Tab-separated table of N, CA and C in Angstrom:
chain	number	residue	atom	x	y	z
U	1	UNK	N	-29.738	55.262	-182.409
U	1	UNK	CA	-29.717	54.033	-183.160
U	1	UNK	C	-29.939	52.873	-182.210
U	2	UNK	N	-30.805	51.978	-182.629
U	2	UNK	CA	-30.937	50.692	-181.942
U	2	UNK	C	-29.911	49.784	-182.602
U	3	UNK	N	-28.967	49.223	-181.833
U	3	UNK	CA	-27.864	48.470	-182.437
U	3	UNK	C	-28.328	47.302	-183.296
U	4	UNK	N	-27.431	46.879	-184.175
U	4	UNK	CA	-27.723	45.724	-185.008
U	4	UNK	C	-27.889	44.496	-184.137
U	5	UNK	N	-28.807	43.629	-184.547
U	5	UNK	CA	-29.079	42.380	-183.856
U	5	UNK	C	-29.426	41.331	-184.895
U	6	UNK	N	-29.285	40.100	-184.535
U	6	UNK	CA	-29.645	39.004	-185.444
U	6	UNK	C	-31.151	38.859	-185.507
U	7	UNK	N	-31.627	38.664	-186.718
U	7	UNK	CA	-33.020	38.285	-186.973
U	7	UNK	C	-32.968	37.193	-188.019
U	8	UNK	N	-32.929	35.945	-187.552
U	8	UNK	CA	-32.743	34.821	-188.466
U	8	UNK	C	-31.349	34.889	-189.051
U	9	UNK	N	-31.254	34.822	-190.364
U	9	UNK	CA	-29.951	34.916	-191.037
U	9	UNK	C	-29.534	36.352	-191.302
U	10	UNK	N	-30.418	37.297	-191.042
U	10	UNK	CA	-30.158	38.700	-191.330
U	10	UNK	C	-29.730	39.458	-190.078
U	11	UNK	N	-29.246	40.682	-190.297
U	11	UNK	CA	-28.992	41.626	-189.214
U	11	UNK	C	-29.952	42.783	-189.386
U	12	UNK	N	-30.464	43.282	-188.265
U	12	UNK	CA	-31.420	44.384	-188.333
U	12	UNK	C	-31.047	45.451	-187.302
U	13	UNK	N	-31.379	46.690	-187.638
U	13	UNK	CA	-31.156	47.826	-186.740
U	13	UNK	C	-32.169	48.905	-187.084
U	14	UNK	N	-32.309	49.841	-186.175
U	14	UNK	CA	-33.193	50.979	-186.412
U	14	UNK	C	-32.406	52.264	-186.197
U	15	UNK	N	-32.458	53.138	-187.193
U	15	UNK	CA	-31.795	54.430	-187.149
U	15	UNK	C	-32.842	55.528	-187.027
U	16	UNK	N	-32.489	56.604	-186.326
U	16	UNK	CA	-33.385	57.756	-186.246
U	16	UNK	C	-33.373	58.495	-187.583
U	17	UNK	N	-34.315	59.376	-187.765
U	17	UNK	CA	-34.381	60.180	-188.983
U	17	UNK	C	-33.107	60.997	-189.166
U	18	UNK	N	-32.611	61.582	-188.092
U	18	UNK	CA	-31.384	62.381	-188.156
U	18	UNK	C	-30.205	61.498	-188.568
U	19	UNK	N	-30.130	60.285	-188.034
U	19	UNK	CA	-29.042	59.375	-188.396
U	19	UNK	C	-29.125	58.944	-189.858
U	20	UNK	N	-30.335	58.701	-190.340
U	20	UNK	CA	-30.517	58.350	-191.755
U	20	UNK	C	-30.055	59.503	-192.636
U	21	UNK	N	-30.447	60.720	-192.278
U	21	UNK	CA	-30.040	61.888	-193.057
U	21	UNK	C	-28.525	62.076	-193.029
U	22	UNK	N	-27.923	61.903	-191.854
U	22	UNK	CA	-26.476	62.055	-191.725
U	22	UNK	C	-25.748	60.999	-192.550
U	23	UNK	N	-26.140	59.740	-192.400
U	23	UNK	CA	-25.487	58.660	-193.141
U	23	UNK	C	-25.655	58.876	-194.646
U	24	UNK	N	-26.837	59.278	-195.074
U	24	UNK	CA	-27.089	59.527	-196.491
U	24	UNK	C	-26.198	60.650	-197.011
U	25	UNK	N	-26.055	61.708	-196.238
U	25	UNK	CA	-25.210	62.841	-196.637
U	25	UNK	C	-23.744	62.418	-196.710
U	26	UNK	N	-23.294	61.656	-195.747
U	26	UNK	CA	-21.906	61.186	-195.763
U	26	UNK	C	-21.636	60.297	-196.969
U	27	UNK	N	-22.561	59.390	-197.247
U	27	UNK	CA	-22.426	58.499	-198.405
U	27	UNK	C	-22.368	59.324	-199.695
U	28	UNK	N	-23.212	60.331	-199.785
U	28	UNK	CA	-23.233	61.205	-200.961
U	28	UNK	C	-21.893	61.938	-201.120
U	29	UNK	N	-21.359	62.445	-200.019
U	29	UNK	CA	-20.103	63.178	-200.071
U	29	UNK	C	-18.937	62.283	-200.499
U	30	UNK	N	-18.905	61.058	-199.997
U	30	UNK	CA	-17.840	60.144	-200.404
U	30	UNK	C	-17.996	59.786	-201.882
U	31	UNK	N	-19.236	59.643	-202.340
U	31	UNK	CA	-19.472	59.382	-203.758
U	31	UNK	C	-18.932	60.508	-204.624
U	32	UNK	N	-19.164	61.744	-204.217
U	32	UNK	CA	-18.647	62.892	-204.960
U	32	UNK	C	-17.117	62.929	-204.911
U	33	UNK	N	-16.564	62.629	-203.753
U	33	UNK	CA	-15.119	62.594	-203.596
U	33	UNK	C	-14.499	61.580	-204.555
U	34	UNK	N	-15.111	60.408	-204.646
U	34	UNK	CA	-14.614	59.365	-205.544
U	34	UNK	C	-14.832	59.723	-207.018
U	35	UNK	N	-15.907	60.427	-207.301
U	35	UNK	CA	-16.195	60.792	-208.688
U	35	UNK	C	-15.169	61.793	-209.216
U	36	UNK	N	-14.749	62.730	-208.371
U	36	UNK	CA	-13.835	63.777	-208.829
U	36	UNK	C	-12.373	63.453	-208.561
U	37	UNK	N	-12.087	62.625	-207.585
U	37	UNK	CA	-10.748	62.102	-207.267
U	37	UNK	C	-9.620	63.123	-207.391
U	38	UNK	N	-9.705	64.167	-206.648
U	38	UNK	CA	-8.626	65.166	-206.643
U	38	UNK	C	-7.402	64.552	-205.968
U	39	UNK	N	-6.353	64.367	-206.730
U	39	UNK	CA	-5.168	63.630	-206.264
U	39	UNK	C	-4.537	64.228	-205.012
U	40	UNK	N	-4.640	65.529	-204.825
U	40	UNK	CA	-4.009	66.163	-203.677
U	40	UNK	C	-4.822	66.026	-202.389
U	41	UNK	N	-6.028	65.485	-202.471
U	41	UNK	CA	-6.881	65.337	-201.292
U	41	UNK	C	-6.399	64.154	-200.454
U	42	UNK	N	-6.052	64.389	-199.175
U	42	UNK	CA	-5.571	63.289	-198.338
U	42	UNK	C	-6.613	62.177	-198.159
U	43	UNK	N	-7.879	62.500	-198.281
U	43	UNK	CA	-8.917	61.471	-198.170
U	43	UNK	C	-8.844	60.501	-199.348
U	44	UNK	N	-8.522	60.995	-200.529
U	44	UNK	CA	-8.363	60.126	-201.700
U	44	UNK	C	-7.161	59.208	-201.493
U	45	UNK	N	-6.103	59.746	-200.909
U	45	UNK	CA	-4.933	58.916	-200.627
U	45	UNK	C	-5.275	57.794	-199.657
U	46	UNK	N	-6.227	58.037	-198.752
U	46	UNK	CA	-6.651	56.990	-197.815
U	46	UNK	C	-7.565	55.978	-198.493
U	47	UNK	N	-8.460	56.473	-199.331
U	47	UNK	CA	-9.411	55.579	-200.003
U	47	UNK	C	-8.765	54.766	-201.114
U	48	UNK	N	-7.796	55.377	-201.790
U	48	UNK	CA	-7.142	54.741	-202.935
U	48	UNK	C	-5.624	54.812	-202.772
U	49	UNK	N	-5.099	54.095	-201.787
U	49	UNK	CA	-3.655	54.194	-201.536
U	49	UNK	C	-2.838	53.541	-202.647
U	50	UNK	N	-1.586	53.953	-202.730
U	50	UNK	CA	-0.675	53.330	-203.695
U	50	UNK	C	-0.486	51.864	-203.339
U	51	UNK	N	-0.521	51.016	-204.340
U	51	UNK	CA	-0.327	49.580	-204.123
U	51	UNK	C	1.140	49.261	-203.871
U	52	UNK	N	2.032	50.077	-204.435
U	52	UNK	CA	3.476	49.862	-204.288
U	52	UNK	C	4.093	51.166	-203.799
U	53	UNK	N	4.346	51.254	-202.513
U	53	UNK	CA	4.856	52.503	-201.942
U	53	UNK	C	6.293	52.802	-202.350
U	54	UNK	N	7.069	51.770	-202.646
U	54	UNK	CA	8.480	51.969	-202.956
U	54	UNK	C	8.780	51.961	-204.453
U	55	UNK	N	7.730	51.895	-205.272
U	55	UNK	CA	7.939	51.823	-206.721
U	55	UNK	C	6.857	52.654	-207.409
U	56	UNK	N	7.179	53.910	-207.677
U	56	UNK	CA	6.209	54.847	-208.246
U	56	UNK	C	5.685	54.374	-209.597
U	57	UNK	N	6.550	53.787	-210.412
U	57	UNK	CA	6.119	53.325	-211.729
U	57	UNK	C	5.121	52.169	-211.612
U	58	UNK	N	5.418	51.211	-210.758
U	58	UNK	CA	4.501	50.078	-210.551
U	58	UNK	C	3.192	50.560	-209.932
U	59	UNK	N	3.282	51.506	-209.002
U	59	UNK	CA	2.075	52.049	-208.374
U	59	UNK	C	1.195	52.745	-209.401
U	60	UNK	N	1.817	53.507	-210.280
U	60	UNK	CA	1.077	54.209	-211.323
U	60	UNK	C	0.398	53.232	-212.278
U	61	UNK	N	1.103	52.187	-212.660
U	61	UNK	CA	0.539	51.182	-213.571
U	61	UNK	C	-0.618	50.432	-212.904
U	62	UNK	N	-0.433	50.069	-211.639
U	62	UNK	CA	-1.499	49.389	-210.907
U	62	UNK	C	-2.729	50.286	-210.824
U	63	UNK	N	-2.501	51.555	-210.508
U	63	UNK	CA	-3.604	52.514	-210.411
U	63	UNK	C	-4.331	52.629	-211.749
U	64	UNK	N	-3.567	52.706	-212.833
U	64	UNK	CA	-4.164	52.812	-214.169
U	64	UNK	C	-5.051	51.602	-214.470
U	65	UNK	N	-4.603	50.438	-214.070
U	65	UNK	CA	-5.342	49.208	-214.370
U	65	UNK	C	-6.506	48.944	-213.410
U	66	UNK	N	-6.384	49.340	-212.151
U	66	UNK	CA	-7.333	48.892	-211.134
U	66	UNK	C	-8.203	49.972	-210.496
U	67	UNK	N	-7.819	51.233	-210.617
U	67	UNK	CA	-8.510	52.275	-209.875
U	67	UNK	C	-9.998	52.363	-210.202
U	68	UNK	N	-10.353	52.297	-211.475
U	68	UNK	CA	-11.765	52.410	-211.835
U	68	UNK	C	-12.591	51.273	-211.228
U	69	UNK	N	-12.042	50.064	-211.222
U	69	UNK	CA	-12.753	48.938	-210.612
U	69	UNK	C	-12.912	49.130	-209.114
U	70	UNK	N	-11.861	49.586	-208.457
U	70	UNK	CA	-11.924	49.822	-207.018
U	70	UNK	C	-12.952	50.900	-206.690
U	71	UNK	N	-12.942	51.967	-207.449
U	71	UNK	CA	-13.913	53.048	-207.240
U	71	UNK	C	-15.332	52.526	-207.464
U	72	UNK	N	-15.522	51.725	-208.493
U	72	UNK	CA	-16.853	51.156	-208.764
U	72	UNK	C	-17.339	50.290	-207.609
U	73	UNK	N	-16.445	49.499	-207.034
U	73	UNK	CA	-16.830	48.658	-205.881
U	73	UNK	C	-17.179	49.518	-204.684
U	74	UNK	N	-16.412	50.563	-204.453
U	74	UNK	CA	-16.690	51.464	-203.332
U	74	UNK	C	-18.039	52.155	-203.540
U	75	UNK	N	-18.311	52.584	-204.750
U	75	UNK	CA	-19.591	53.223	-205.041
U	75	UNK	C	-20.752	52.232	-204.909
U	76	UNK	N	-20.526	50.984	-205.311
U	76	UNK	CA	-21.567	49.956	-205.171
U	76	UNK	C	-21.856	49.691	-203.692
U	77	UNK	N	-20.825	49.627	-202.869
U	77	UNK	CA	-21.029	49.440	-201.425
U	77	UNK	C	-21.815	50.609	-200.843
U	78	UNK	N	-21.461	51.811	-201.245
U	78	UNK	CA	-22.169	53.002	-200.768
U	78	UNK	C	-23.631	52.966	-201.194
U	79	UNK	N	-23.901	52.501	-202.404
U	79	UNK	CA	-25.286	52.400	-202.886
U	79	UNK	C	-26.100	51.427	-202.048
U	80	UNK	N	-25.478	50.321	-201.646
U	80	UNK	CA	-26.180	49.353	-200.799
U	80	UNK	C	-26.584	50.009	-199.483
U	81	UNK	N	-25.674	50.771	-198.889
U	81	UNK	CA	-25.983	51.457	-197.631
U	81	UNK	C	-27.121	52.449	-197.854
U	82	UNK	N	-26.982	53.285	-198.859
U	82	UNK	CA	-27.993	54.307	-199.138
U	82	UNK	C	-29.358	53.667	-199.388
U	83	UNK	N	-29.386	52.617	-200.191
U	83	UNK	CA	-30.657	51.979	-200.542
U	83	UNK	C	-31.278	51.240	-199.369
U	84	UNK	N	-30.461	50.682	-198.487
U	84	UNK	CA	-31.022	49.911	-197.377
U	84	UNK	C	-31.414	50.772	-196.192
U	85	UNK	N	-30.992	52.024	-196.164
U	85	UNK	CA	-31.362	52.898	-195.046
U	85	UNK	C	-32.862	53.163	-194.992
U	86	UNK	N	-33.459	53.368	-196.149
U	86	UNK	CA	-34.902	53.600	-196.207
U	86	UNK	C	-35.393	54.565	-195.152
U	87	UNK	N	-36.376	54.131	-194.373
U	87	UNK	CA	-36.963	54.967	-193.323
U	87	UNK	C	-36.249	54.778	-191.988
U	88	UNK	N	-35.154	54.049	-191.993
U	88	UNK	CA	-34.396	53.829	-190.766
U	88	UNK	C	-34.493	52.417	-190.227
U	89	UNK	N	-35.428	51.640	-190.741
U	89	UNK	CA	-35.541	50.232	-190.349
U	89	UNK	C	-34.721	49.423	-191.344
U	90	UNK	N	-33.540	48.999	-190.913
U	90	UNK	CA	-32.568	48.372	-191.804
U	90	UNK	C	-32.520	46.873	-191.540
U	91	UNK	N	-32.578	46.115	-192.612
U	91	UNK	CA	-32.435	44.653	-192.532
U	91	UNK	C	-31.430	44.239	-193.605
U	92	UNK	N	-30.367	43.553	-193.169
U	92	UNK	CA	-29.261	43.237	-194.072
U	92	UNK	C	-29.027	41.739	-194.177
U	93	UNK	N	-28.938	41.258	-195.418
U	93	UNK	CA	-28.469	39.904	-195.674
U	93	UNK	C	-26.957	39.905	-195.681
U	94	UNK	N	-26.359	38.732	-195.870
U	94	UNK	CA	-24.900	38.582	-195.776
U	94	UNK	C	-24.148	39.518	-196.727
U	95	UNK	N	-24.574	39.625	-197.972
U	95	UNK	CA	-23.892	40.497	-198.926
U	95	UNK	C	-23.983	41.960	-198.533
U	96	UNK	N	-25.142	42.363	-198.061
U	96	UNK	CA	-25.329	43.755	-197.644
U	96	UNK	C	-24.494	44.072	-196.411
U	97	UNK	N	-24.343	43.104	-195.521
U	97	UNK	CA	-23.513	43.317	-194.331
U	97	UNK	C	-22.092	43.658	-194.752
U	98	UNK	N	-21.554	42.907	-195.696
U	98	UNK	CA	-20.192	43.178	-196.165
U	98	UNK	C	-20.095	44.554	-196.821
U	99	UNK	N	-21.103	44.937	-197.581
U	99	UNK	CA	-21.109	46.269	-198.201
U	99	UNK	C	-21.141	47.354	-197.131
U	100	UNK	N	-21.941	47.155	-196.097
U	100	UNK	CA	-22.006	48.126	-195.008
U	100	UNK	C	-20.650	48.246	-194.320
U	101	UNK	N	-20.030	47.122	-193.999
U	101	UNK	CA	-18.739	47.180	-193.317
U	101	UNK	C	-17.707	47.915	-194.167
U	102	UNK	N	-17.680	47.639	-195.434
U	102	UNK	CA	-16.713	48.304	-196.329
U	102	UNK	C	-17.013	49.799	-196.460
U	103	UNK	N	-18.286	50.137	-196.622
U	103	UNK	CA	-18.658	51.548	-196.764
U	103	UNK	C	-18.384	52.320	-195.475
U	104	UNK	N	-18.661	51.710	-194.336
U	104	UNK	CA	-18.366	52.372	-193.061
U	104	UNK	C	-16.868	52.596	-192.901
U	105	UNK	N	-16.071	51.629	-193.323
U	105	UNK	CA	-14.618	51.807	-193.289
U	105	UNK	C	-14.213	52.981	-194.164
U	106	UNK	N	-14.783	53.078	-195.359
U	106	UNK	CA	-14.475	54.197	-196.249
U	106	UNK	C	-14.860	55.529	-195.619
U	107	UNK	N	-16.030	55.589	-195.020
U	107	UNK	CA	-16.468	56.830	-194.371
U	107	UNK	C	-15.501	57.214	-193.254
U	108	UNK	N	-15.106	56.238	-192.455
U	108	UNK	CA	-14.189	56.520	-191.347
U	108	UNK	C	-12.806	56.937	-191.857
U	109	UNK	N	-12.362	56.353	-192.965
U	109	UNK	CA	-11.078	56.765	-193.544
U	109	UNK	C	-11.108	58.225	-193.984
U	110	UNK	N	-12.197	58.624	-194.609
U	110	UNK	CA	-12.331	60.016	-195.064
U	110	UNK	C	-12.332	60.962	-193.871
U	111	UNK	N	-13.116	60.634	-192.852
U	111	UNK	CA	-13.187	61.521	-191.681
U	111	UNK	C	-11.849	61.538	-190.949
U	112	UNK	N	-11.190	60.383	-190.852
U	112	UNK	CA	-9.864	60.349	-190.224
U	112	UNK	C	-8.895	61.258	-190.973
U	113	UNK	N	-8.967	61.241	-192.296
U	113	UNK	CA	-8.108	62.127	-193.090
U	113	UNK	C	-8.430	63.586	-192.801
U	114	UNK	N	-9.703	63.905	-192.685
U	114	UNK	CA	-10.107	65.296	-192.408
U	114	UNK	C	-9.663	65.735	-191.014
U	115	UNK	N	-9.665	64.792	-190.066
U	115	UNK	CA	-9.276	65.112	-188.690
U	115	UNK	C	-7.763	65.014	-188.478
U	116	UNK	N	-7.048	64.434	-189.431
U	116	UNK	CA	-5.615	64.254	-189.272
U	116	UNK	C	-5.265	63.068	-188.380
U	117	UNK	N	-6.148	62.083	-188.315
U	117	UNK	CA	-5.900	60.886	-187.514
U	117	UNK	C	-5.098	59.904	-188.369
U	118	UNK	N	-3.923	59.561	-187.886
U	118	UNK	CA	-3.049	58.624	-188.589
U	118	UNK	C	-2.993	57.266	-187.888
U	119	UNK	N	-3.099	57.272	-186.557
U	119	UNK	CA	-2.960	56.064	-185.749
U	119	UNK	C	-4.117	55.991	-184.760
U	120	UNK	N	-4.367	54.804	-184.232
U	120	UNK	CA	-5.481	54.604	-183.299
U	120	UNK	C	-5.447	55.555	-182.118
U	121	UNK	N	-4.252	55.864	-181.619
U	121	UNK	CA	-4.150	56.702	-180.422
U	121	UNK	C	-4.270	58.195	-180.723
U	122	UNK	N	-4.271	58.590	-182.007
U	122	UNK	CA	-4.387	60.003	-182.380
U	122	UNK	C	-5.772	60.537	-182.045
U	123	UNK	N	-5.810	61.744	-181.542
U	123	UNK	CA	-7.078	62.423	-181.243
U	123	UNK	C	-7.587	63.165	-182.477
U	124	UNK	N	-6.670	63.711	-183.243
U	124	UNK	CA	-7.073	64.443	-184.437
U	124	UNK	C	-7.375	65.894	-184.134
U	125	UNK	N	-7.808	66.603	-185.155
U	125	UNK	CA	-8.128	68.030	-185.060
U	125	UNK	C	-9.260	68.260	-184.071
U	126	UNK	N	-9.283	69.452	-183.544
U	126	UNK	CA	-10.325	69.824	-182.584
U	126	UNK	C	-11.597	70.221	-183.334
U	127	UNK	N	-12.323	69.211	-183.783
U	127	UNK	CA	-13.592	69.406	-184.470
U	127	UNK	C	-14.591	68.460	-183.814
U	128	UNK	N	-15.264	68.942	-182.762
U	128	UNK	CA	-16.141	68.052	-181.985
U	128	UNK	C	-17.190	67.330	-182.828
U	129	UNK	N	-17.754	68.003	-183.828
U	129	UNK	CA	-18.767	67.350	-184.656
U	129	UNK	C	-18.168	66.172	-185.427
U	130	UNK	N	-17.065	66.418	-186.136
U	130	UNK	CA	-16.438	65.333	-186.902
U	130	UNK	C	-15.945	64.218	-185.991
U	131	UNK	N	-15.429	64.566	-184.829
U	131	UNK	CA	-15.003	63.535	-183.887
U	131	UNK	C	-16.189	62.679	-183.438
U	132	UNK	N	-17.314	63.326	-183.180
U	132	UNK	CA	-18.523	62.582	-182.794
U	132	UNK	C	-19.003	61.678	-183.923
U	133	UNK	N	-18.986	62.183	-185.148
U	133	UNK	CA	-19.415	61.383	-186.297
U	133	UNK	C	-18.478	60.194	-186.483
U	134	UNK	N	-17.187	60.440	-186.363
U	134	UNK	CA	-16.190	59.384	-186.482
U	134	UNK	C	-16.451	58.282	-185.437
U	135	UNK	N	-16.694	58.695	-184.214
U	135	UNK	CA	-16.990	57.743	-183.146
U	135	UNK	C	-18.287	57.001	-183.383
U	136	UNK	N	-19.305	57.712	-183.857
U	136	UNK	CA	-20.599	57.081	-184.119
U	136	UNK	C	-20.490	56.038	-185.233
U	137	UNK	N	-19.772	56.361	-186.290
U	137	UNK	CA	-19.577	55.397	-187.377
U	137	UNK	C	-18.848	54.155	-186.865
U	138	UNK	N	-17.888	54.353	-185.962
U	138	UNK	CA	-17.206	53.223	-185.344
U	138	UNK	C	-18.164	52.377	-184.529
U	139	UNK	N	-19.094	53.043	-183.831
U	139	UNK	CA	-20.113	52.328	-183.049
U	139	UNK	C	-21.014	51.505	-183.967
U	140	UNK	N	-21.448	52.084	-185.070
U	140	UNK	CA	-22.301	51.357	-186.019
U	140	UNK	C	-21.558	50.131	-186.542
U	141	UNK	N	-20.310	50.322	-186.917
U	141	UNK	CA	-19.505	49.221	-187.443
U	141	UNK	C	-19.320	48.135	-186.374
U	142	UNK	N	-19.020	48.544	-185.168
U	142	UNK	CA	-18.848	47.600	-184.065
U	142	UNK	C	-20.141	46.846	-183.777
U	143	UNK	N	-21.253	47.535	-183.897
U	143	UNK	CA	-22.562	46.918	-183.681
U	143	UNK	C	-22.804	45.791	-184.682
U	144	UNK	N	-22.418	46.020	-185.926
U	144	UNK	CA	-22.552	44.976	-186.953
U	144	UNK	C	-21.667	43.787	-186.598
U	145	UNK	N	-20.422	44.056	-186.256
U	145	UNK	CA	-19.484	42.977	-185.935
U	145	UNK	C	-19.947	42.181	-184.705
U	146	UNK	N	-20.465	42.883	-183.698
U	146	UNK	CA	-20.988	42.187	-182.516
U	146	UNK	C	-22.167	41.294	-182.878
U	147	UNK	N	-23.058	41.794	-183.714
U	147	UNK	CA	-24.229	41.000	-184.111
U	147	UNK	C	-23.823	39.787	-184.943
U	148	UNK	N	-22.760	39.911	-185.718
U	148	UNK	CA	-22.281	38.771	-186.496
U	148	UNK	C	-21.772	37.653	-185.598
U	149	UNK	N	-21.266	38.014	-184.431
U	149	UNK	CA	-20.746	37.021	-183.498
U	149	UNK	C	-21.837	36.282	-182.750
U	150	UNK	N	-23.034	36.858	-182.686
U	150	UNK	CA	-24.150	36.202	-181.964
U	150	UNK	C	-24.637	34.960	-182.670
């Protein structure tokens, strides 16, 4: 990946074909995860945490009222990423940048759940591929944030 950089008011980056395929597959998997929302999946607990940890009734009511909207926003962010990947030459306006940052956070939350990462200092499960993907997604996210500061 060529890191994100400023181009006028936009941010631009170039991804390899393999990176486009990987990002597209990850986005697809998170979309499926959100569509089926298996309550026992720790990744769902990360993506859709309880709003009230000390009040199960309030948490349930909040979830009933807000979960579909939250899932729709997450899916919309994922769609922006998928649609803007194209052939790997990515150019993002301000709204798309925010969608990318949110979608990358969601992807990292899912992978952290799969690796058993709870805190920044945790190494997680011994899965070199997932650890590499987790690190790469962090690099992409950091690249966006660095370009925003320029």
